[in-house]
Tab-separated table of C-alpha atoms in Angstrom:
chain	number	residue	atom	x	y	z
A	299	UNK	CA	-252.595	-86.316	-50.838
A	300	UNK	CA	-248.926	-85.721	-50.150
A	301	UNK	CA	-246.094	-87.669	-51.033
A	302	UNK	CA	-243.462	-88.214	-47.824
A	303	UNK	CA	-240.271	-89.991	-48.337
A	304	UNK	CA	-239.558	-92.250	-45.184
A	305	UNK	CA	-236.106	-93.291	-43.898
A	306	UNK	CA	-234.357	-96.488	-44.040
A	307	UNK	CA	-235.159	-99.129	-41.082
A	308	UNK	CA	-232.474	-101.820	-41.401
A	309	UNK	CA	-234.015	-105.542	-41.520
A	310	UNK	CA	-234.526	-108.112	-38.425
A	311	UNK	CA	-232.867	-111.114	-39.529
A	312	UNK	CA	-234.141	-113.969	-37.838
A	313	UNK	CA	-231.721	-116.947	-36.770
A	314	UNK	CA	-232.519	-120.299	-37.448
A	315	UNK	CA	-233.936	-122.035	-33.964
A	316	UNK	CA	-236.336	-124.912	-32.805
A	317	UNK	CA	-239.790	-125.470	-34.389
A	318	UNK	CA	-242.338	-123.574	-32.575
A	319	UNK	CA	-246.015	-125.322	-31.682
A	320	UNK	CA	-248.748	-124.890	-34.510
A	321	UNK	CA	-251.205	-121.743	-33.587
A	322	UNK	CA	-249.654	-120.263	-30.613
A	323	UNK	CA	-245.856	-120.336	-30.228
A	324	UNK	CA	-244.345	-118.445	-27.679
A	325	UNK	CA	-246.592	-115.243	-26.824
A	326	UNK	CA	-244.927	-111.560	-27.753
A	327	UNK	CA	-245.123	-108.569	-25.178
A	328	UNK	CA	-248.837	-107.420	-25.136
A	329	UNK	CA	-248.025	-103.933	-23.135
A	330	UNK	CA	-246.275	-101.434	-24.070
A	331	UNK	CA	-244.568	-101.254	-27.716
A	332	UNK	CA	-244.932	-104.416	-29.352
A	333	UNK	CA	-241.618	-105.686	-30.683
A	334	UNK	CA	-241.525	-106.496	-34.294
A	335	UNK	CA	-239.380	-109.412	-33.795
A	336	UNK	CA	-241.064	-113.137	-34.139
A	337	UNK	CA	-239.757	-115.584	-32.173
A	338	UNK	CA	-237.040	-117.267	-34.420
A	339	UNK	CA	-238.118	-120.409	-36.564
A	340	UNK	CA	-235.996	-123.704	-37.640
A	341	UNK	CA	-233.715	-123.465	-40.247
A	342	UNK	CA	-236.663	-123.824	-43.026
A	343	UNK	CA	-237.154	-120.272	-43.024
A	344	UNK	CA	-235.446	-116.864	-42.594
A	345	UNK	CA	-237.635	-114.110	-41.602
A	346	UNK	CA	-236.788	-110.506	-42.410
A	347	UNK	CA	-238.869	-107.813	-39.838
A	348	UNK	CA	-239.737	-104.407	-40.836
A	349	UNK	CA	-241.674	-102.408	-38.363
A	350	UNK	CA	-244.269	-99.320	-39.487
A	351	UNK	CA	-243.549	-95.980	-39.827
A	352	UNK	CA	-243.970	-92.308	-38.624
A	353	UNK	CA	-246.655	-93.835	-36.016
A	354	UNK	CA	-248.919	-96.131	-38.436
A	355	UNK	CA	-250.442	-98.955	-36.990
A	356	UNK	CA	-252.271	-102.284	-37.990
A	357	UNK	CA	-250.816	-103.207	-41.641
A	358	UNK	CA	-253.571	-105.160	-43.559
A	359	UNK	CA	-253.625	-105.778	-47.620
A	360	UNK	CA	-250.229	-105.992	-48.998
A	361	UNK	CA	-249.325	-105.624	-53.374
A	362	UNK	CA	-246.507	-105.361	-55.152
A	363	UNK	CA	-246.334	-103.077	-58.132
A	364	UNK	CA	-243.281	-103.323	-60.360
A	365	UNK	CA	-240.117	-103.896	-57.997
A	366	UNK	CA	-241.913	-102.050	-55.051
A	367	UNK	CA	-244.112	-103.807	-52.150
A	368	UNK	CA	-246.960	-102.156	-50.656
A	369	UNK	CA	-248.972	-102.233	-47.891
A	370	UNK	CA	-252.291	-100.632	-46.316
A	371	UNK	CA	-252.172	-99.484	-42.502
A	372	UNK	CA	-255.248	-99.004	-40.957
A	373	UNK	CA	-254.320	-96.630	-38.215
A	374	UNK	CA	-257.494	-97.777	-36.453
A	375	UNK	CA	-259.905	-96.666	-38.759
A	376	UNK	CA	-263.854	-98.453	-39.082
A	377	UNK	CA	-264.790	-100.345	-40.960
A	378	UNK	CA	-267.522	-97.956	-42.183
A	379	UNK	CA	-264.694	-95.280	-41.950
A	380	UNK	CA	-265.438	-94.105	-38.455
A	381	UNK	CA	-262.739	-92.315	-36.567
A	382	UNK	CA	-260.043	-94.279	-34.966
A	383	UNK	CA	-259.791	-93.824	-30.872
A	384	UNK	CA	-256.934	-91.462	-31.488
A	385	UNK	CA	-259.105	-89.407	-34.062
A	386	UNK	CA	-257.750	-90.862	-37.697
A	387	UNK	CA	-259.860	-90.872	-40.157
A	388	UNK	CA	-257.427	-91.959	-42.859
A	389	UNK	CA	-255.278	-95.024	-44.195
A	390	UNK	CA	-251.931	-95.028	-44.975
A	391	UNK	CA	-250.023	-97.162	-48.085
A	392	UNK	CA	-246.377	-97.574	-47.340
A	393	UNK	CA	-244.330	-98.095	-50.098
A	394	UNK	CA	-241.290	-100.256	-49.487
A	395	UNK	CA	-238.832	-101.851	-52.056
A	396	UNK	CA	-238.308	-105.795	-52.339
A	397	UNK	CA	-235.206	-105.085	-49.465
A	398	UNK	CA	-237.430	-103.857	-47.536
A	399	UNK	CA	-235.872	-99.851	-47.487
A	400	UNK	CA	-239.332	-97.512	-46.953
A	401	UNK	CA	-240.101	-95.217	-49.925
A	402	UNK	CA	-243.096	-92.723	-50.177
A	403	UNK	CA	-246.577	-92.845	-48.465
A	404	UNK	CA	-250.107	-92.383	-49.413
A	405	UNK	CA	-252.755	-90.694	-47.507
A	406	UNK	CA	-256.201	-92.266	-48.028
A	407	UNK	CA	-259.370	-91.346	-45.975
A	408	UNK	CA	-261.677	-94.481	-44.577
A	409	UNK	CA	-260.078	-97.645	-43.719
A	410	UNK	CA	-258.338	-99.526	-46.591
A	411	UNK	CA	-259.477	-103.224	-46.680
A	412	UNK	CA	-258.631	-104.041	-50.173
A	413	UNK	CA	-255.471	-103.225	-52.242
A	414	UNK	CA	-254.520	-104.894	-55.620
A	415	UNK	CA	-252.305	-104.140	-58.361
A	416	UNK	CA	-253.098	-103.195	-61.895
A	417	UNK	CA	-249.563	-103.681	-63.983
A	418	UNK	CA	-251.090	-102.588	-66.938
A	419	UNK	CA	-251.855	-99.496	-65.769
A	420	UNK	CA	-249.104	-99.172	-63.217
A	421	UNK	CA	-251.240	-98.366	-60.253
A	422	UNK	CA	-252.958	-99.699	-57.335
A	423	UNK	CA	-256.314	-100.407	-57.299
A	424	UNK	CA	-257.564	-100.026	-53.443
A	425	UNK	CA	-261.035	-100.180	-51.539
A	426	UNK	CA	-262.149	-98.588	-48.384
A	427	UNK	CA	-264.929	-99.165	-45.805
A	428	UNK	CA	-265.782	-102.685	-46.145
A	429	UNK	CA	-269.080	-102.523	-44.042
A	430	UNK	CA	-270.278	-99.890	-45.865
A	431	UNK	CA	-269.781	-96.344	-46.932
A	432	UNK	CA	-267.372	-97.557	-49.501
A	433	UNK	CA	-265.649	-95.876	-52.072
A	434	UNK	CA	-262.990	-96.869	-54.655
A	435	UNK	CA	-259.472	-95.322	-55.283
A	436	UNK	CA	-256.552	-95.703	-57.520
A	437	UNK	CA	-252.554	-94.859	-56.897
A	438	UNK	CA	-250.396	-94.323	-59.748
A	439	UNK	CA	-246.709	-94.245	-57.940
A	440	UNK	CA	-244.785	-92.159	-60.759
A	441	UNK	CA	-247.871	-89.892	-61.065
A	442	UNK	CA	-246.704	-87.481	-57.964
A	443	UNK	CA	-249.112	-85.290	-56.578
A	444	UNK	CA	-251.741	-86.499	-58.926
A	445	UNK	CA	-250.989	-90.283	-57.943
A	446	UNK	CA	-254.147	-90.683	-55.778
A	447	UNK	CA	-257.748	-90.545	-57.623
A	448	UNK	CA	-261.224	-91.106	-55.882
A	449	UNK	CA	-264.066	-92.575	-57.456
A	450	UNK	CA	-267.534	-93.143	-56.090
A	451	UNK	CA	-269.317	-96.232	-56.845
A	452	UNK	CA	-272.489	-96.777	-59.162
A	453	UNK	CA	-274.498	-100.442	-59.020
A	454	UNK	CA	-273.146	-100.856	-55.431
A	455	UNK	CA	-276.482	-103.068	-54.758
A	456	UNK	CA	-275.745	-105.753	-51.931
A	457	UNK	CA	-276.004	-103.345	-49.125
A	458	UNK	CA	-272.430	-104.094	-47.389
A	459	UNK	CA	-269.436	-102.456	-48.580
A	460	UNK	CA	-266.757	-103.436	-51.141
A	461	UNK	CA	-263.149	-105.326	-49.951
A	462	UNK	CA	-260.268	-106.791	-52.034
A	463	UNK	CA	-259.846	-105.594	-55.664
A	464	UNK	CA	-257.491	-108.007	-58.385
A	465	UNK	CA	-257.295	-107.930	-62.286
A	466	UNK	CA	-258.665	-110.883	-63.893
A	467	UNK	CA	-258.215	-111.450	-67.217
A	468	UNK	CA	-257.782	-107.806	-67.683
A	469	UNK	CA	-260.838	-107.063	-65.606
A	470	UNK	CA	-261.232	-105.312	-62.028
A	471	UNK	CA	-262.740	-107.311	-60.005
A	472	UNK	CA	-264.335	-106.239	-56.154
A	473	UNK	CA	-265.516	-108.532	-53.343
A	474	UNK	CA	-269.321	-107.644	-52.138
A	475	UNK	CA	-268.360	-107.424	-48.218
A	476	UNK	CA	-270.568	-107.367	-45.504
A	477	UNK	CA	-274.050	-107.993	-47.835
A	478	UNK	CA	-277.417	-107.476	-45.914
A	479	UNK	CA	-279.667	-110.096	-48.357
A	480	UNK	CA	-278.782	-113.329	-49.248
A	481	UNK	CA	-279.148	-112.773	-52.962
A	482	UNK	CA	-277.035	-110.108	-54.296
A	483	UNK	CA	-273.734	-110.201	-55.744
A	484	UNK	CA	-270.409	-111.573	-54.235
A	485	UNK	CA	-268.439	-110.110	-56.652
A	486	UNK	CA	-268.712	-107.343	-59.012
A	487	UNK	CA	-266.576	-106.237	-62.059
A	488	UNK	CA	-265.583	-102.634	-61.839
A	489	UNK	CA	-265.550	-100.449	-65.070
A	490	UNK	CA	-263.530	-97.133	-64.476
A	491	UNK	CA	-264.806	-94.221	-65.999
A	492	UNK	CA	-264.007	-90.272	-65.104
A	493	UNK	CA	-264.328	-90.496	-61.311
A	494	UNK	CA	-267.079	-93.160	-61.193
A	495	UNK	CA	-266.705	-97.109	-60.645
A	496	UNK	CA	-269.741	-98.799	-62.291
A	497	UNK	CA	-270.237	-102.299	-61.196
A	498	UNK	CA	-271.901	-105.081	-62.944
A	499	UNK	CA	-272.413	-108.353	-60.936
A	500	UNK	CA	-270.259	-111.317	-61.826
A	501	UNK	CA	-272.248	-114.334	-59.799
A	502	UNK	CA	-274.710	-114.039	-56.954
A	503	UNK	CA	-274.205	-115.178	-53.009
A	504	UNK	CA	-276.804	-117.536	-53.825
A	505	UNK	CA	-275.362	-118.790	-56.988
A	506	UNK	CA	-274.929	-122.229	-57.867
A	507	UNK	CA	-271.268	-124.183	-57.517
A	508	UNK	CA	-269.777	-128.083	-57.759
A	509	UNK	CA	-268.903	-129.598	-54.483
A	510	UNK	CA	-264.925	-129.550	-55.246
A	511	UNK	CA	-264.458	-132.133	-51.661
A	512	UNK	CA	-266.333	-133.955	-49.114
A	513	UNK	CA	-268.799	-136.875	-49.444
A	514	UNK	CA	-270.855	-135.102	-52.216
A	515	UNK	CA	-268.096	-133.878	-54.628
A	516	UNK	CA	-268.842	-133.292	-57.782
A	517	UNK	CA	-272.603	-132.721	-57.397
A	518	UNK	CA	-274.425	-128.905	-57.704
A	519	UNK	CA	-275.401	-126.719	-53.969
A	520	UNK	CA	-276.735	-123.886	-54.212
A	521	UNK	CA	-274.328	-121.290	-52.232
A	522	UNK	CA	-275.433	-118.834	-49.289
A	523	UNK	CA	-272.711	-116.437	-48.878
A	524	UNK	CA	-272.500	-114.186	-46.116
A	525	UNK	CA	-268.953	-113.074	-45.727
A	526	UNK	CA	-266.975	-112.484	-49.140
A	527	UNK	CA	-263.648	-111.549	-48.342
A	528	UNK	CA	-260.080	-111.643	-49.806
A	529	UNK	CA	-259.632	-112.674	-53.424
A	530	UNK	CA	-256.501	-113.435	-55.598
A	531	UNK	CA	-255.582	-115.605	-58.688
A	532	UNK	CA	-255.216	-119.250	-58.916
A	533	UNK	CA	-251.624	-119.435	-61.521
A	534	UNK	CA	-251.353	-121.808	-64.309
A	535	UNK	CA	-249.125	-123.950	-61.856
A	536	UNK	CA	-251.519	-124.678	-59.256
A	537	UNK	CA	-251.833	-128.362	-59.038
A	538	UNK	CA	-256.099	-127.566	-58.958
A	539	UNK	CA	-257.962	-125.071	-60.271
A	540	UNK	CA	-255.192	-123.092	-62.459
A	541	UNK	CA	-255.848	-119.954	-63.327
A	542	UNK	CA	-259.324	-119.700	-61.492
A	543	UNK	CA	-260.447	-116.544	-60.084
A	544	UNK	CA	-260.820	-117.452	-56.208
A	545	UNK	CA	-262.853	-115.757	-53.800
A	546	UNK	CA	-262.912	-116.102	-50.039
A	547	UNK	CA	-265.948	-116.699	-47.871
A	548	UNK	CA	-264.285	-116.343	-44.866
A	549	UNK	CA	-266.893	-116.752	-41.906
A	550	UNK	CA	-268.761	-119.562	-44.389
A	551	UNK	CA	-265.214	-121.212	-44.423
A	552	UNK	CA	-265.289	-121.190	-48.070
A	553	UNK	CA	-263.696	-121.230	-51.223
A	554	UNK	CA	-264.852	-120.261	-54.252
A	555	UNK	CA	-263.415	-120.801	-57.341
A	556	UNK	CA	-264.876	-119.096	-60.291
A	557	UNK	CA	-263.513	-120.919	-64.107
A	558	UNK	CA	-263.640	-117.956	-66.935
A	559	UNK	CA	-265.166	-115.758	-63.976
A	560	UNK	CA	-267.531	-113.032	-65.663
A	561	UNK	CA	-267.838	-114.848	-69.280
A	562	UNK	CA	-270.832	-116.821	-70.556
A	563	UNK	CA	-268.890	-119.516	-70.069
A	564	UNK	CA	-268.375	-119.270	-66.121
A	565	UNK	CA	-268.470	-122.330	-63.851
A	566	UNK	CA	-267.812	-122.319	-59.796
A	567	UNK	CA	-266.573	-124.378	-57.641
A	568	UNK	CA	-266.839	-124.433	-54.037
A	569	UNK	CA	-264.068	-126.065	-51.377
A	570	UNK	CA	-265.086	-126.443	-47.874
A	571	UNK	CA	-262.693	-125.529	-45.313
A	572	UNK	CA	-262.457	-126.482	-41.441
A	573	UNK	CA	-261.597	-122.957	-40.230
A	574	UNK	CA	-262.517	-119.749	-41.464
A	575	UNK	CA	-259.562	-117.823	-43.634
A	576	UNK	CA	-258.453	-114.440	-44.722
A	577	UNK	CA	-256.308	-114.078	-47.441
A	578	UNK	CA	-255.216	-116.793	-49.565
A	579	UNK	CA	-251.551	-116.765	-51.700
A	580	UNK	CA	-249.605	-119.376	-54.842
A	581	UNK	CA	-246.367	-119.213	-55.223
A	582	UNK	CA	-245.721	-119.082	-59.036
A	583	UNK	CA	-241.998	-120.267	-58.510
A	584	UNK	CA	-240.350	-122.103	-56.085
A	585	UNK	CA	-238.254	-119.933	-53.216
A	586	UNK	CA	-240.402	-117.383	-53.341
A	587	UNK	CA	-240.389	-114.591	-50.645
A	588	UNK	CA	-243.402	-114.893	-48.431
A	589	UNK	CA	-244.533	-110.989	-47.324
A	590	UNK	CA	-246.515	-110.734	-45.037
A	591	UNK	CA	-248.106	-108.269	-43.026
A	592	UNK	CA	-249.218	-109.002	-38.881
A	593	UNK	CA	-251.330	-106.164	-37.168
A	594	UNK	CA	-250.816	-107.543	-33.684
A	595	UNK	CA	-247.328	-106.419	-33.732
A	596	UNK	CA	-247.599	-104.032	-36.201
A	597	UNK	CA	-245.189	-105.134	-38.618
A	598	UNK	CA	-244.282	-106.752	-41.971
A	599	UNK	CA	-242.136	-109.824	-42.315
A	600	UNK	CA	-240.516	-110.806	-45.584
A	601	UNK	CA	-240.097	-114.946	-45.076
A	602	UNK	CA	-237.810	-116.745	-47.689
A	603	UNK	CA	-237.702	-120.807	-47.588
A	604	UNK	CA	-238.747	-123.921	-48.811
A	605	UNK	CA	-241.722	-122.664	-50.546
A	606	UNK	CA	-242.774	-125.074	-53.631
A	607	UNK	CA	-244.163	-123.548	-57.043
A	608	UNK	CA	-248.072	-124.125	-56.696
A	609	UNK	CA	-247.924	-124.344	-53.544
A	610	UNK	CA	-251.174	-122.458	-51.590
A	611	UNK	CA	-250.700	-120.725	-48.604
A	612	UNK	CA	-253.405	-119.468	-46.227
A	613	UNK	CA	-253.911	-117.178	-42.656
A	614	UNK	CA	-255.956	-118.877	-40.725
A	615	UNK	CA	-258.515	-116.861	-38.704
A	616	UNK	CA	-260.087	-119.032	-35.658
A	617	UNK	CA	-262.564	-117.991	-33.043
A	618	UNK	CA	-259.761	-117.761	-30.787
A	619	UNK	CA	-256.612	-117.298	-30.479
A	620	UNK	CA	-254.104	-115.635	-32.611
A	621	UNK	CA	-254.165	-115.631	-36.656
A	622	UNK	CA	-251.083	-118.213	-38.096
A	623	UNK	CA	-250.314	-119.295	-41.901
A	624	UNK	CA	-251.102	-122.670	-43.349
A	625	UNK	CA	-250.785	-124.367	-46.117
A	626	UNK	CA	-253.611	-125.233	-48.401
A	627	UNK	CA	-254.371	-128.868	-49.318
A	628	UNK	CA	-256.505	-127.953	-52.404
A	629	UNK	CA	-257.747	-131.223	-53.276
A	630	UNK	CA	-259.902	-131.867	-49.867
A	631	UNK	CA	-259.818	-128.245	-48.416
A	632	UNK	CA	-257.303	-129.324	-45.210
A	633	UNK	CA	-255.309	-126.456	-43.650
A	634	UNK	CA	-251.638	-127.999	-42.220
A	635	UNK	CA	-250.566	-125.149	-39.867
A	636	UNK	CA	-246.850	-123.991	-40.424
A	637	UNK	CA	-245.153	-124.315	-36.814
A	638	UNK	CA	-242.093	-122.755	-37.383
A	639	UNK	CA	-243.783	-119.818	-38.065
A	640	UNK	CA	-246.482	-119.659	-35.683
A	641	UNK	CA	-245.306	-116.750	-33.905
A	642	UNK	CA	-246.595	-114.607	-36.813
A	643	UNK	CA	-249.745	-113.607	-36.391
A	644	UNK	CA	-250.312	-113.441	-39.995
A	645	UNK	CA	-253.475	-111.275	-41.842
A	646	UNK	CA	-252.084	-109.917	-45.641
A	647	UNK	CA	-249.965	-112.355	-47.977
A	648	UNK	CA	-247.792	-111.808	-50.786
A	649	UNK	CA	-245.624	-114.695	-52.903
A	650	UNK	CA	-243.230	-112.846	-54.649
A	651	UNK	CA	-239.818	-112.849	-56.253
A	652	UNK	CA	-236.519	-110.948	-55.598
A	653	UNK	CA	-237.124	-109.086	-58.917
């Protein structure tokens, strides 16, 4: 995989304007080039645009590693890694730093659907084919030519493919996607060893969780999963479920929150949402820069603003219409869309600082 060093693409500053309405806002040019501009929200937020490069297209995961941001464009790959229209058959990770200027590139064949970061290790951890055909890779930034490894998986035994990879506690964990039983694993814990991944199951689709809202909170269902999805990190200063390992059920329209996920001593809990969701961010600390990436238009956005430490922020995926974020109420699962930003069409999230 070669390294290429992009150029500089100055920042869209957005100026501060009326609220837009809550899922739609004012529709962007659906012919010909897409422009990477939102329409401009109130004077809550500033959003920064940065558009793709060198002709990638449809930005999905995003991760920052050390003071860089990254993020996965699919270039119209499958999900089982077929060829894109235009004949791709790989991913690209953009590197970009936390201004936004464009730094190297990563070639990755299949289509990337799940990209975390591994600080101990310095590298990405990143997932492709998430209907199956999946493999595992890492990328180690300073390691140059050598920064991209491949590893095929053993234990992969739900029948789907794998999506978003985090570190939990100092362990990898991988989302089950796309499973063809009801039974097997939603999540897996990877163990990295030469250039295999062996996965050991961490709980089941069918696995038992507490009610966390609703009429029957706080008594025991027994879970069907069909669509595990994005994952991240609850942090210590979530007002609910701090430092829970969350995964995302996204056409069950489900949380779940694993406590002590892949110990003896793991409990879940499950919150029930009114729409379905992708990806699911906390801010640790208050102001926070919002990244995030939108596919539609083919760019990232970098939103600073009243942002509140704990606070959860979702993108909302309905049956129709266009993606927008939300904010999380995690005590009875409520999604209160964010107007002034609903021109964003919103599909990876990152909460991160200016350093």
């Amino acid at each position: 995989m070669t390294i290429s060093l992009k150029t500089l693409l100055p920042a869209v500053a957005i100026a501060a304007s009326a609220a837009l309405t809550c899922t739609a806002g004012p529709a962007l040019a659906t012919s010909g080039p897409l422009s990477p501009t939102p329409a401009a929200p109130n004077q809550d937020y500033t959003v920064k645009a940065f558009a793709a490069q060198n002709g990638e297209s449809g930005p999905d995961d995003i991760a920052r590693l050390g003071n860089s941001v990254y993020v996965a464009y699919q270039n119209g790959v499958g999900p089982m890694g077929e060829p894109s229209a235009s004949g791709a058959t790989a991913s690209t990770i953009q590197q970009y730093s936390l201004d936004g200027t464009p730094g190297a590139s990563w070639s990755i064949t299949g289509k990337i659907d799940g990209m975390g970061s591994d600080e101990a290790g310095q590298r990405l951890l990143v997932t492709t084919n998430e209907d199956g055909n999946s493999s595992f890779h890492t990328v180690t930034p300073m390691a140059g030519p050598q920064a991209v490894k491949d590893y095929v998986y053993k234990g992969l035994t739900h029948g789907g493919g794998t999506d978003s990879a985090k570190v939990y506690e100092g362990k990898i964990f991988i989302t089950a996607s796309n499973p063809t039983g009801s039974t097997g694993p939603a999540l897996y814990r990877a163990t990295l060893s030469g250039s295999t991944a062996a996965l050991s199951p961490v709980f089941a689709d069918d696995a038992k969780a507490v009610l966390a809202n609703g009429p029957k909170a706080g008594t025991t269902a027994t879970l069907a999963l069909t669509d595990p999805d994005s994952s991240t990190v609850v942090p210590g200063v979530s007002p609910r479920f701090a430092n829970d390992f969350l995964l995302d059920s996204q056409g069950d329209q489900q949380l779940i929150l694993a406590r002590q996920a892949g110990t003896p001593q793991q409990r879940l809990n499950v919150l029930n949402l009114p729409a379905p969701v992708d990806d699911t961010v906390f801010a640790t600390k208050s102001a926070q820069t919002l990244w995030v990436t939108d596919p539609d238009h083919n760019a990232v956005y970098a939103v600073s603003g009243n942002f509140r430490a704990g606070e959860a922020v979702t993108s909302v995926t309905p049956d129709s219409g266009p993606d927008y974020l939300a904010a999380v109420n995690l005590a009875d699962g409520s999604l209160t869309p964010i107007p002034q930003l609903a021109a964003i069409h919103a599909k990876g999230l990152l909460f991160t600082g200016s350093r």
